[in-house]
mmCIF file of C-alpha atoms and ligand atoms in Angstrom:
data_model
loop_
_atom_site.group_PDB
_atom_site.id
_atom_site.type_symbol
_atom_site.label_atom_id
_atom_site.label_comp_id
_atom_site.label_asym_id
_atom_site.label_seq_id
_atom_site.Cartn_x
_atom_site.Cartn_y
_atom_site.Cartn_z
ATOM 1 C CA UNK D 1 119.673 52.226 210.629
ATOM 2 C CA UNK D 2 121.370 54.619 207.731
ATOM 3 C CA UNK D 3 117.768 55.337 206.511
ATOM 4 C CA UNK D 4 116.018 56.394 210.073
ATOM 5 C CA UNK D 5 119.172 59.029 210.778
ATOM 6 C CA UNK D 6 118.006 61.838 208.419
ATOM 7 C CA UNK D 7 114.111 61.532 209.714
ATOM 8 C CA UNK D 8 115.353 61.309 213.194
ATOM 9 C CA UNK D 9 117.551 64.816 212.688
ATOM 10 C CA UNK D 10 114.229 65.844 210.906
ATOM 11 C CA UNK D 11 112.075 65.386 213.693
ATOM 12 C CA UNK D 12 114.994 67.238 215.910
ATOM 13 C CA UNK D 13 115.110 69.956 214.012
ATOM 14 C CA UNK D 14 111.416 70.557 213.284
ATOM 15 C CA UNK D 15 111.164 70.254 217.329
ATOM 16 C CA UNK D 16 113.665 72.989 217.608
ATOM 17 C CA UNK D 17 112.010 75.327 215.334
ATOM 18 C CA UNK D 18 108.584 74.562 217.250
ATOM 19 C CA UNK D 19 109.665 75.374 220.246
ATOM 20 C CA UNK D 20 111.519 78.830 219.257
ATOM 21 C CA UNK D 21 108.044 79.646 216.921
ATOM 22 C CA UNK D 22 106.611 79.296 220.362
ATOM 23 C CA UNK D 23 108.899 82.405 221.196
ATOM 24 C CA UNK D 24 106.870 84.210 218.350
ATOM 25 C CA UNK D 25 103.322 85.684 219.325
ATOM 26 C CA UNK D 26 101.579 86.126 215.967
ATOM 27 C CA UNK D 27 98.513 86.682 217.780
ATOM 28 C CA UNK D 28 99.200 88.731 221.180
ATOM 29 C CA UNK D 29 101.365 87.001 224.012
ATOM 30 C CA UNK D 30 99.209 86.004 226.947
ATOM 31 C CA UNK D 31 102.558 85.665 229.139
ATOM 32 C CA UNK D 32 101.939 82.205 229.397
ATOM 33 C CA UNK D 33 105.614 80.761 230.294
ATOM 34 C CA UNK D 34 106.943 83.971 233.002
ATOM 35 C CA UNK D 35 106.942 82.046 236.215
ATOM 36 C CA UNK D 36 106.643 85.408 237.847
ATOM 37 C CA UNK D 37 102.837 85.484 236.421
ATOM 38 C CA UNK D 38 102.107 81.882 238.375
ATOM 39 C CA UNK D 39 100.857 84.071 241.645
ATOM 40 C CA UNK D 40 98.867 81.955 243.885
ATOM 41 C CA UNK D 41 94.779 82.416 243.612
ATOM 42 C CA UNK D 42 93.677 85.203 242.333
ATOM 43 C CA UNK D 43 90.055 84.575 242.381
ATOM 44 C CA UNK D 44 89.770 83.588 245.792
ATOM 45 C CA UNK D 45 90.496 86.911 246.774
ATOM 46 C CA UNK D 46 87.006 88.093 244.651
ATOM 47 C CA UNK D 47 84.166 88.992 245.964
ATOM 48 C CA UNK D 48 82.546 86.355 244.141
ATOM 49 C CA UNK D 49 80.959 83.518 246.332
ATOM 50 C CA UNK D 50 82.787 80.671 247.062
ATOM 51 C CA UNK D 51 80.632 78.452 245.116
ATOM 52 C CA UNK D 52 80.839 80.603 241.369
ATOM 53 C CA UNK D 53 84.500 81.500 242.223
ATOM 54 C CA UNK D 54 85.830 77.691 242.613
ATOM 55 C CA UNK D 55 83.421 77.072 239.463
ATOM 56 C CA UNK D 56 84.482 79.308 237.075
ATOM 57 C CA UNK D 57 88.178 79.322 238.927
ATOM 58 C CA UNK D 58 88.158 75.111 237.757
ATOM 59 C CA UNK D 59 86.400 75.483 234.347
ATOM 60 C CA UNK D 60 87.531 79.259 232.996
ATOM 61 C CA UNK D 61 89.861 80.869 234.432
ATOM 62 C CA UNK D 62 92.781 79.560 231.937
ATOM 63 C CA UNK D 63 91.286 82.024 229.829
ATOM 64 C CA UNK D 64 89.735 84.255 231.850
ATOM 65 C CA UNK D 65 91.833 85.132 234.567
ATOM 66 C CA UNK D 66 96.226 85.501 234.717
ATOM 67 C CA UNK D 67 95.938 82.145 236.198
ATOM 68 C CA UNK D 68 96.566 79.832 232.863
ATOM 69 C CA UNK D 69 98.187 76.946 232.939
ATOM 70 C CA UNK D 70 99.992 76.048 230.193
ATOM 71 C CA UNK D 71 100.063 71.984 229.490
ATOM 72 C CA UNK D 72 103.370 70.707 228.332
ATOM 73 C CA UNK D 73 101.784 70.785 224.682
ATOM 74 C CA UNK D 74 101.245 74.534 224.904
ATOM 75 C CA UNK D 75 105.065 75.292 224.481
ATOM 76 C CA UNK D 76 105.188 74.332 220.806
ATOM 77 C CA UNK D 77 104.216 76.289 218.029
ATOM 78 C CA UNK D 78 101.446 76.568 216.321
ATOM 79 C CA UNK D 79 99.510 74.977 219.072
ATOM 80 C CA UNK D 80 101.092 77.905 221.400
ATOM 81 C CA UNK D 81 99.730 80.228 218.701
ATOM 82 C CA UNK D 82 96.054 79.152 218.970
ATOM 83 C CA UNK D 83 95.775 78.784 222.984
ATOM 84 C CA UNK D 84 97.448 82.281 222.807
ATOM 85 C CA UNK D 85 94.612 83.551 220.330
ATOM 86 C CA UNK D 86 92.152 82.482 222.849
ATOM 87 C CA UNK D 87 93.458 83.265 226.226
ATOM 88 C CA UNK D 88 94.350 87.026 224.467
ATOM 89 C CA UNK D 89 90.738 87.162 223.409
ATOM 90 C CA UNK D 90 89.143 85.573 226.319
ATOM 91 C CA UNK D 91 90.644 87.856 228.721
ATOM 92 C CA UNK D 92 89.495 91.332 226.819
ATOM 93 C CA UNK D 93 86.334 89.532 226.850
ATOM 94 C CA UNK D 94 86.593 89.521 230.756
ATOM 95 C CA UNK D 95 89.441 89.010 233.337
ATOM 96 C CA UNK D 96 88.269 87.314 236.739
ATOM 97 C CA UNK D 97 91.370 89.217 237.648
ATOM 98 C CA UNK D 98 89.646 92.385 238.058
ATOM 99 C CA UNK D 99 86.500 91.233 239.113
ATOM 100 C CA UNK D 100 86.350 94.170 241.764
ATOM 101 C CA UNK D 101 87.334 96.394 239.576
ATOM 102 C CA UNK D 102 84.052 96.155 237.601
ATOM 103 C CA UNK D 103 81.207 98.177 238.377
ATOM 104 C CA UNK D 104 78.052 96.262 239.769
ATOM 105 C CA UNK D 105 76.295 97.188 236.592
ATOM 106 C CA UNK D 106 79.439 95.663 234.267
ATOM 107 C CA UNK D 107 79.202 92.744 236.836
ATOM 108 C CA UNK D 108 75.664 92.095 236.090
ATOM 109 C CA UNK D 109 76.181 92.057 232.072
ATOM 110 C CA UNK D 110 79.155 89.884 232.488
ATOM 111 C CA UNK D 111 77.010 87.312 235.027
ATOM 112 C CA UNK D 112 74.313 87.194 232.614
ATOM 113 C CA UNK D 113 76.823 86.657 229.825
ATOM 114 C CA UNK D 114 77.928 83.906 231.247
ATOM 115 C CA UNK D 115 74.647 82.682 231.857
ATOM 116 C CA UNK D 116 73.607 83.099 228.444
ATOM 117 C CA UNK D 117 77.220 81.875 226.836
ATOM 118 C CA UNK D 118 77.101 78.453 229.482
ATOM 119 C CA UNK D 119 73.609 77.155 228.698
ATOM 120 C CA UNK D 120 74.116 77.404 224.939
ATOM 121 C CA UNK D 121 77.448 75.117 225.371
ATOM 122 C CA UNK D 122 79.472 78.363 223.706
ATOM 123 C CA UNK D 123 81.675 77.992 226.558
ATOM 124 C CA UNK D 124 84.045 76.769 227.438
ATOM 125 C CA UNK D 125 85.325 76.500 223.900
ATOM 126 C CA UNK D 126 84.531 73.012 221.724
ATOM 127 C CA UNK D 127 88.587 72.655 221.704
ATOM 128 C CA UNK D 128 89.343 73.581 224.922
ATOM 129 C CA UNK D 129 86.791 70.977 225.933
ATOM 130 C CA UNK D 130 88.428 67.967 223.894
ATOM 131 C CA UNK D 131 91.410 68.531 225.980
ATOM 132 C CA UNK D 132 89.806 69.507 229.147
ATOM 133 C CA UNK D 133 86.876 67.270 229.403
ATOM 134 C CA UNK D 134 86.405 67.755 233.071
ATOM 135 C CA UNK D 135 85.680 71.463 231.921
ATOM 136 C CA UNK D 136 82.059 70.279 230.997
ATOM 137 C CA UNK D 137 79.236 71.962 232.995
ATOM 138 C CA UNK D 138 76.585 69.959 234.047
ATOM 139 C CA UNK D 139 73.092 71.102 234.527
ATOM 140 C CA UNK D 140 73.509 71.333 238.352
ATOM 141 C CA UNK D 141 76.484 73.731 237.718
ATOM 142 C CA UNK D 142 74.456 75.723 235.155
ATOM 143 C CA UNK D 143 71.877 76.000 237.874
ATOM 144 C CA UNK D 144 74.517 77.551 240.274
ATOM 145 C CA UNK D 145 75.384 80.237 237.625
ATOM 146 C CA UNK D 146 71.854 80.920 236.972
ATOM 147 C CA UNK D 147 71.376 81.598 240.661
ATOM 148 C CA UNK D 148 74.456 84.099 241.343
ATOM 149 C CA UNK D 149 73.010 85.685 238.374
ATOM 150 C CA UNK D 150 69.280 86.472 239.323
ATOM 151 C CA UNK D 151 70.888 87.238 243.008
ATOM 152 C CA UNK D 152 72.379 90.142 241.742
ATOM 153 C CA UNK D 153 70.368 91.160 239.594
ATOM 154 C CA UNK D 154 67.300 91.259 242.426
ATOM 155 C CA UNK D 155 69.868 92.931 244.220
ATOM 156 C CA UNK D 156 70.210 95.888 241.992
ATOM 157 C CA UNK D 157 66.519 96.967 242.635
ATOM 158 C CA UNK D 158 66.244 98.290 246.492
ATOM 159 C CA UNK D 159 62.901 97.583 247.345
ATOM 160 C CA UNK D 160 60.105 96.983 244.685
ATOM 161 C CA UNK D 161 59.954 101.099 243.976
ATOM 162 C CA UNK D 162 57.322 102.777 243.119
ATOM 163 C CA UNK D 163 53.906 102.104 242.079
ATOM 164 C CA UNK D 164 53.791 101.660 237.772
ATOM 165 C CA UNK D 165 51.719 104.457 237.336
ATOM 166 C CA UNK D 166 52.741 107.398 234.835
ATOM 167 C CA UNK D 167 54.398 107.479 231.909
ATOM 168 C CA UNK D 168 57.785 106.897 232.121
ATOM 169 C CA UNK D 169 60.865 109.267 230.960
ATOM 170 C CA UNK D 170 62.640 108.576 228.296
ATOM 171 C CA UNK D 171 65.982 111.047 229.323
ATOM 172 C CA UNK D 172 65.952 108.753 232.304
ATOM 173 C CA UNK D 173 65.063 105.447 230.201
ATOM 174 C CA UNK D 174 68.137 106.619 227.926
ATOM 175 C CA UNK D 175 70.887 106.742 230.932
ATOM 176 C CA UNK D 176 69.432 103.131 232.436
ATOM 177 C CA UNK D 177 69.413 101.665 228.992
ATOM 178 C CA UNK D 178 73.561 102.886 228.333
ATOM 179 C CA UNK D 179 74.206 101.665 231.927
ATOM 180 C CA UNK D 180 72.018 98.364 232.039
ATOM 181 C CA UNK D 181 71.619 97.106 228.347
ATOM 182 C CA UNK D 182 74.382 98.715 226.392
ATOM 183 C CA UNK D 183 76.610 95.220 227.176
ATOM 184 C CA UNK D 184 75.008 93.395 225.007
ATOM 185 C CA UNK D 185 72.499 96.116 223.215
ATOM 186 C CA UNK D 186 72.705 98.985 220.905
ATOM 187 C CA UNK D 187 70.054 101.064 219.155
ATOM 188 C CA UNK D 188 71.614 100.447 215.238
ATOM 189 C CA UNK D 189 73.642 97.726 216.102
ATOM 190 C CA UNK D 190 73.848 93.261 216.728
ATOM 191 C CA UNK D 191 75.802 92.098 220.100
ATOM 192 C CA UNK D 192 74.908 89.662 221.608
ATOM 193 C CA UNK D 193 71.327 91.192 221.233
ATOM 194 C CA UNK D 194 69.658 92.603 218.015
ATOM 195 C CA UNK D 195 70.004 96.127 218.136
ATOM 196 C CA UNK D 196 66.488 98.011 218.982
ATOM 197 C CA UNK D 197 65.929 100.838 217.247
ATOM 198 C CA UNK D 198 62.384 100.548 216.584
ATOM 199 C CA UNK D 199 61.516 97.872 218.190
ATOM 200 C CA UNK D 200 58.580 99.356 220.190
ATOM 201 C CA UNK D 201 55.362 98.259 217.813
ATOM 202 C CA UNK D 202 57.769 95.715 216.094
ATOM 203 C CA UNK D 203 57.134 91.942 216.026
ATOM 204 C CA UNK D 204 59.863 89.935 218.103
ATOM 205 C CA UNK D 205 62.897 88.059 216.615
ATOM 206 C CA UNK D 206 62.217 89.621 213.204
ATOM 207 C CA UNK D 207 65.903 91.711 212.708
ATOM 208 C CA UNK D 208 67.142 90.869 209.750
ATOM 209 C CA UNK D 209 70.369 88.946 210.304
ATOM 210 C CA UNK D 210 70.314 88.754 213.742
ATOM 211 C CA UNK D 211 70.360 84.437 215.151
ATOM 212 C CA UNK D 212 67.485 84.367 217.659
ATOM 213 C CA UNK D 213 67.267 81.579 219.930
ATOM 214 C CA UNK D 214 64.446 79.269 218.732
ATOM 215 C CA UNK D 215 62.170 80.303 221.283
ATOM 216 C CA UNK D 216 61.932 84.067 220.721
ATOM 217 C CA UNK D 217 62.031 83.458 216.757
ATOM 218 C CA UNK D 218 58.641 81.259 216.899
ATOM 219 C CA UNK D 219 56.766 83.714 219.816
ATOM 220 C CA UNK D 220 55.458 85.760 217.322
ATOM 221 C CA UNK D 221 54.851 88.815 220.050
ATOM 222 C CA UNK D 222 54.482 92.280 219.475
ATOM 223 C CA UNK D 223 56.562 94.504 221.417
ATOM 224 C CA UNK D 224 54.432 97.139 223.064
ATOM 225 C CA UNK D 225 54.357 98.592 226.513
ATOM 226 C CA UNK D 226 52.750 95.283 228.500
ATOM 227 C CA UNK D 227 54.715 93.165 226.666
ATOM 228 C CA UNK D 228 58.067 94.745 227.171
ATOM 229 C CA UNK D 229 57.507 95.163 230.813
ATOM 230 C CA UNK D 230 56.593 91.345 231.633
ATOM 231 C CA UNK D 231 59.520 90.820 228.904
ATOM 232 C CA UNK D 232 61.900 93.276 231.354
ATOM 233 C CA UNK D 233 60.793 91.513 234.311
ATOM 234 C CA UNK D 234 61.099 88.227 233.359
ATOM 235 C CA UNK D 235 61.851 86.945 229.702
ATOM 236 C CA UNK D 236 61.319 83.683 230.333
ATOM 237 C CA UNK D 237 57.673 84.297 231.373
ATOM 238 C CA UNK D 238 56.920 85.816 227.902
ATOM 239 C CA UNK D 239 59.200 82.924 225.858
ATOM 240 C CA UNK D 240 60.213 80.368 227.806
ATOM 241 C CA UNK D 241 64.209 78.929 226.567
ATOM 242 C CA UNK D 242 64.991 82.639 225.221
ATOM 243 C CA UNK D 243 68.312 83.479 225.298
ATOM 244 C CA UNK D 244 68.250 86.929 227.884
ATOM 245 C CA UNK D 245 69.326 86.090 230.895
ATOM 246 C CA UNK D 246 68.414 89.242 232.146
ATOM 247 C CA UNK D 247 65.420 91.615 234.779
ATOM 248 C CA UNK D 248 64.714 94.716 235.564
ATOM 249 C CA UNK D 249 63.259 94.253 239.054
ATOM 250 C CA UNK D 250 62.628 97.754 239.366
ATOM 251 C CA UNK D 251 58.836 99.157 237.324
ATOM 252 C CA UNK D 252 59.894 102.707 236.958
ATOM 253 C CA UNK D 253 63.204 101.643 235.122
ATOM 254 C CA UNK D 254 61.118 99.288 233.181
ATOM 255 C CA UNK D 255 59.108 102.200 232.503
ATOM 256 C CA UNK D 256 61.390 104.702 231.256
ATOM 257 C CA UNK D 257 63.206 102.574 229.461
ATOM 258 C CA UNK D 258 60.309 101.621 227.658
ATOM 259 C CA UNK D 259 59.857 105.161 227.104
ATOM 260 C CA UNK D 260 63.242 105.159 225.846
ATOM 261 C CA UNK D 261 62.900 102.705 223.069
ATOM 262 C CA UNK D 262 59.335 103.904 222.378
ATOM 263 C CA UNK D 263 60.523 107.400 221.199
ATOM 264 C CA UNK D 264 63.755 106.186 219.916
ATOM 265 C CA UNK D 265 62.401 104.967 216.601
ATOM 266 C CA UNK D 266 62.440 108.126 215.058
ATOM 267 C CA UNK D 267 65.556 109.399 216.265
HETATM 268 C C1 HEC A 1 90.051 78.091 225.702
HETATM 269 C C2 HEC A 1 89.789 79.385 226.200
HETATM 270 C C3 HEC A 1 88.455 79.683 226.879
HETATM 271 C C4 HEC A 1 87.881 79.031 227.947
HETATM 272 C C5 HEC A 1 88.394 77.829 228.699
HETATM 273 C C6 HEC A 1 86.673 79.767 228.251
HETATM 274 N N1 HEC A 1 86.528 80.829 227.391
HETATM 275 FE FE1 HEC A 1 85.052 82.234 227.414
HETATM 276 N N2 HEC A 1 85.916 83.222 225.824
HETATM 277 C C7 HEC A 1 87.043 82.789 225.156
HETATM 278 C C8 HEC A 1 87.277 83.676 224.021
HETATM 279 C C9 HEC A 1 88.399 83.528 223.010
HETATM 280 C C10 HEC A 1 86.248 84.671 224.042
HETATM 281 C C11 HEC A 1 86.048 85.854 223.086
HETATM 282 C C12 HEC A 1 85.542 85.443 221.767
HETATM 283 C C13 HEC A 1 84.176 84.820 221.795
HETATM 284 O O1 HEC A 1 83.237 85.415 222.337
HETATM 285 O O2 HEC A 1 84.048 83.701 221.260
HETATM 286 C C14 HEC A 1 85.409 84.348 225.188
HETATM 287 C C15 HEC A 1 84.283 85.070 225.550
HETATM 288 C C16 HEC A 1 83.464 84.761 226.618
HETATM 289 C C17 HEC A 1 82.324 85.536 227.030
HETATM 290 C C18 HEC A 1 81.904 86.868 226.458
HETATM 291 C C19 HEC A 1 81.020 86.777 225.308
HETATM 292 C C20 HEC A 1 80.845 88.164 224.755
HETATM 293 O O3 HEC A 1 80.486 88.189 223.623
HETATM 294 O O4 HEC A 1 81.103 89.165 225.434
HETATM 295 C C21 HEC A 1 81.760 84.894 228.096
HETATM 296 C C22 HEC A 1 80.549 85.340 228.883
HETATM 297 C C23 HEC A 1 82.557 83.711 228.351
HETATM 298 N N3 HEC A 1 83.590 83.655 227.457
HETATM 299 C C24 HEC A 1 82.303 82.816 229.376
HETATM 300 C C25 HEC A 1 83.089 81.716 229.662
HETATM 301 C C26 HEC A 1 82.820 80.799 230.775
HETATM 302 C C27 HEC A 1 81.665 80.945 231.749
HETATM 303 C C28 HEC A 1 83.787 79.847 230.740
HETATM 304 C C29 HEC A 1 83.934 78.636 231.649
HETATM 305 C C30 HEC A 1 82.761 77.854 231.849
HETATM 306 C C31 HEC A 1 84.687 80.161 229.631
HETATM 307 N N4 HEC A 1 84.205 81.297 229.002
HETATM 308 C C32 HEC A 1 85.803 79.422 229.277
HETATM 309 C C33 HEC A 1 87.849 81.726 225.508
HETATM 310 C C34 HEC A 1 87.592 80.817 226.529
HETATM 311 C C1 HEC A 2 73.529 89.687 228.793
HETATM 312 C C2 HEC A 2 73.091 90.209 227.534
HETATM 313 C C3 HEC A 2 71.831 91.049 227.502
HETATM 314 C C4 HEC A 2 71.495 92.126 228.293
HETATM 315 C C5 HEC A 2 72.300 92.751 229.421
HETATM 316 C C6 HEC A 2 70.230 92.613 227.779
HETATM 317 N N1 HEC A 2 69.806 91.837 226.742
HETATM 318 FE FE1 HEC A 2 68.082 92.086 225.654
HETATM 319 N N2 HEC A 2 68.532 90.435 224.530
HETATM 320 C C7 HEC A 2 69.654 89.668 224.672
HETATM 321 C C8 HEC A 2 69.597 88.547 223.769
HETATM 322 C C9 HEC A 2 70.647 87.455 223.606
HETATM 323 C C10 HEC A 2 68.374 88.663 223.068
HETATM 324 C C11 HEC A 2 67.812 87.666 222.053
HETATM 325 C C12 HEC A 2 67.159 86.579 222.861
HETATM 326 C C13 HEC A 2 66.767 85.329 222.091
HETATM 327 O O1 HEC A 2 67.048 85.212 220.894
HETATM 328 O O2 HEC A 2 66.194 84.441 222.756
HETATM 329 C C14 HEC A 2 67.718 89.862 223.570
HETATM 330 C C15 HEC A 2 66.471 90.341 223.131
HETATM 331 C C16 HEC A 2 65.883 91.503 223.559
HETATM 332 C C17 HEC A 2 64.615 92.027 223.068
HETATM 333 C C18 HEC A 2 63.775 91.409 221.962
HETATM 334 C C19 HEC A 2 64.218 91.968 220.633
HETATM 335 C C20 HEC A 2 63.540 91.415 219.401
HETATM 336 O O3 HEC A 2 64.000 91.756 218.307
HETATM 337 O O4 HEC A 2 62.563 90.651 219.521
HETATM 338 C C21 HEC A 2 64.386 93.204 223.737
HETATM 339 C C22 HEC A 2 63.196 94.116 223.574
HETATM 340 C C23 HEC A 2 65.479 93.403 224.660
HETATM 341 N N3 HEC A 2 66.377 92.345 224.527
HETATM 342 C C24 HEC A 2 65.622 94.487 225.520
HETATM 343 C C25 HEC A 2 66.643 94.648 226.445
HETATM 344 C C26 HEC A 2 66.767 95.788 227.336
HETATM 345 C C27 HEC A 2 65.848 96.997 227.339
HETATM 346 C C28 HEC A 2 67.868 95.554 228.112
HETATM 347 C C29 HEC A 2 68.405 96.396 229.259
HETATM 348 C C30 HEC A 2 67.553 96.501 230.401
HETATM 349 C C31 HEC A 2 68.429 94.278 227.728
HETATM 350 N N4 HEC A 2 67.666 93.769 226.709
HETATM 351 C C32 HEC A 2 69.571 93.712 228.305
HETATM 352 C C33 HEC A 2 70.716 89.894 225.548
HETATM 353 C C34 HEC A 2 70.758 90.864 226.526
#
C-alpha cells in the first residue's frame, strides 16, 4: 500500500494543476465554461433553411457558432488548450451566430466554402472527428450543402441579364471581382484560390506553389475569354472534380470581370 500513496497524491496533484491550466488561455478563451453563454439555439433563429441549419447546427456549430459544448474532457489542460485553439480559430473563420449579419455576397463565399472545405473531408477537423464520429458527412449530406449553395448563388443573378454581346468593363469587372471573388481570390496573392494576376492567356493550375485539386492541375486549358466564361458559369463543365464551388449566373458580370482580369496583367 506504502508504495501506491505517493503516485496516488501524484496523480491528485497533477489533476489539480490540469484543471487550474484549464483556467489559462494560451491560445484565446472561447468562453467555453460561462453558463451564461449556454443560450438556447442560436441557429434556429437563421435564416438558413431548416435542412443546412440542423446540419451544420449537429456537425459544426461547436466551432462555429457560441453554441460549444464542452465534453467533460475539455476542462483539463492541455486538451482545453487545443479545443480552445480551434473553436477561437473556427469562429473568426465564420460564426453561424451572425449569419444575418453577413451580407448575401459574404454568405455566398462562406456557402461555397463550405462546399469546397466538406467534399475535400477538411472539415470537420480529423480530431474533432475521432471524438465525434457521428460528425461524419455522408454523401447525401454533402449533396444538401451543394444544393443550398447553387440556390443562392442562382439567386444572386435576377433574371438571365442581358444578351453577351460587347466587351465588357473592366471598372465594373474590378468592383464584382472585390465583392464576389475577393473571399477566396486576390490578384498577387494564394487563398483558398491562386491569386490571378495574369491569368488571362495563362495555362490553368500552373501558379507556382499553389495545391490545385487534381482535376484542374491535369486540364491543361488556356484561360481566355470562352474559356473563362463557361469556367464562370460552371467550373465543373470545363474540369469536372475541381475544387470552385462557385457561378456567375449573370453574362455581363462574367464579362466584365473577364475584362477585369484581362487588363489586370499589366497593372
Ligand atoms: C473542432 C473544431 C471545428 C469543427 C467541428 C469544424 N470546424 Fe471548420 N474550421 C475550424 C478551424 C480551426 C478553422 C480555421 C482554420 C482552418 O481553415 O483550418 C475552420 C475553418 C473553416 C472554414 C473556412 C476555411 C477558410 O479558409 O476560410 C470553413 C468553410 C469551415 N471551417 C467549414 C466547416 C464545416 C462545414 C464544418 C462542419 C461540417 C466545420 N467547419 C466543423 C474548426 C472546426
Ligand atoms: C469559395 C472560394 C472561391 C470563390 C468565391 C471563387 N473562387 Fe476561383 N478558385 C477557387 C479554387 C479553390 C480554385 C482552384 C480550383 C482547383 O484547384 O480545382 C479556383 C480557381 C480559379 C481559376 C483558375 C486559376 C488557375 O490558375 O488555373 C480562376 C480563373 C478563378 N478561380 C476565377 C474566379 C473568379 C473570377 C471568381 C469570382 C467570380 C472566383 N474565382 C471565385 C475558389 C474560389
Amino acid at each position: 500500500m506504502k508504495v501506491w500513496r505517493p503516485v496516488s497524491l501524484g496523480c491528485a496533484v497533477a489533476l489539480a494543476t490540469s484543471l487550474l491550466l484549464a483556467r489559462t488561455h494560451p491560445f484565446g478563451d472561447a468562453n467555453l465554461h460561462n453558463e451564461a453563454n449556454a443560450q438556447p439555439s442560436k441557429m434556429k433563429d437563421t435564416s438558413l433553411p431548416p435542412a443546412v441549419g440542423t446540419l451544420l447546427m449537429t456537425k459544426c456549430a461547436d466551432c462555429h457558432s457560441m453554441q460549444t459544448h464542452a465534453l467533460v474532457y475539455g476542462r483539463f489542460a492541455p486538451i482545453s488548450w487545443l479545443m480552445e485553439r480551434d473553436i477561437v480559430e473556427g469562429r473568426k473563420a465564420f460564426n453561424f451566430a451572425q449569419w444575418d449579419a453577413y451580407t448575401a455576397d459574404q454568405q455566398q463565399t462562406i456557402a461555397a466554402k463550405i462546399v469546397q472545405e466538406t467534399k475535400s473531408h477538411r472539415m470537420p477537423l480529423v480530431q474533432y472527428r475521432i471524438i465525434h464520429w457521428d460528425s461524419n458527412l455522408s454523401n447525401a449530406n454533402i449533396q444538401t450543402l451543394v444544393q443550398w449553395s447553387h440556390g443562392m448563388q442562382a439567386n444572386a443573378s435576377e433574371g438571365p441579364g442581358p444578351a453577351p454581346t460587347g466587351s465588357g468593363d473592366a471598372v465594373r469587372g474590378k468592383e464584382v471581382f472585390e465583392r464576389r471573388c475577393n473571399g477566396c481570390h486576390t490578384l498577387t496573392q494564394d487563398r483558398e484560390g491562386p491569386r490571378l494576376q495574369g491569368v488571362y492567356g495563362r495555362t490553368s493550375g500552373t501558379v507556382a506553389g499553389f495545391t490545385y485539386s487534381p482535376a484542374l492541375k491535369k486540364a491543361g486549358i488556356v484561360w481566355n475569354e470562352a474559356t473563362l466564361d463557361k469556367w464562370l458559369s460552371d467550373p465543373d463543365s470545363v474540369a469536372p472534380g475541381n475544387e470552385m464551388d462557385f457561378r456567375v449566373p449573370k453574362p455581363d458580370e462574367r464579362r466584365d470581370l473577364i475584362k477585369y482580369l484581362q487588363q489586370s496583367a499589366g497593372q
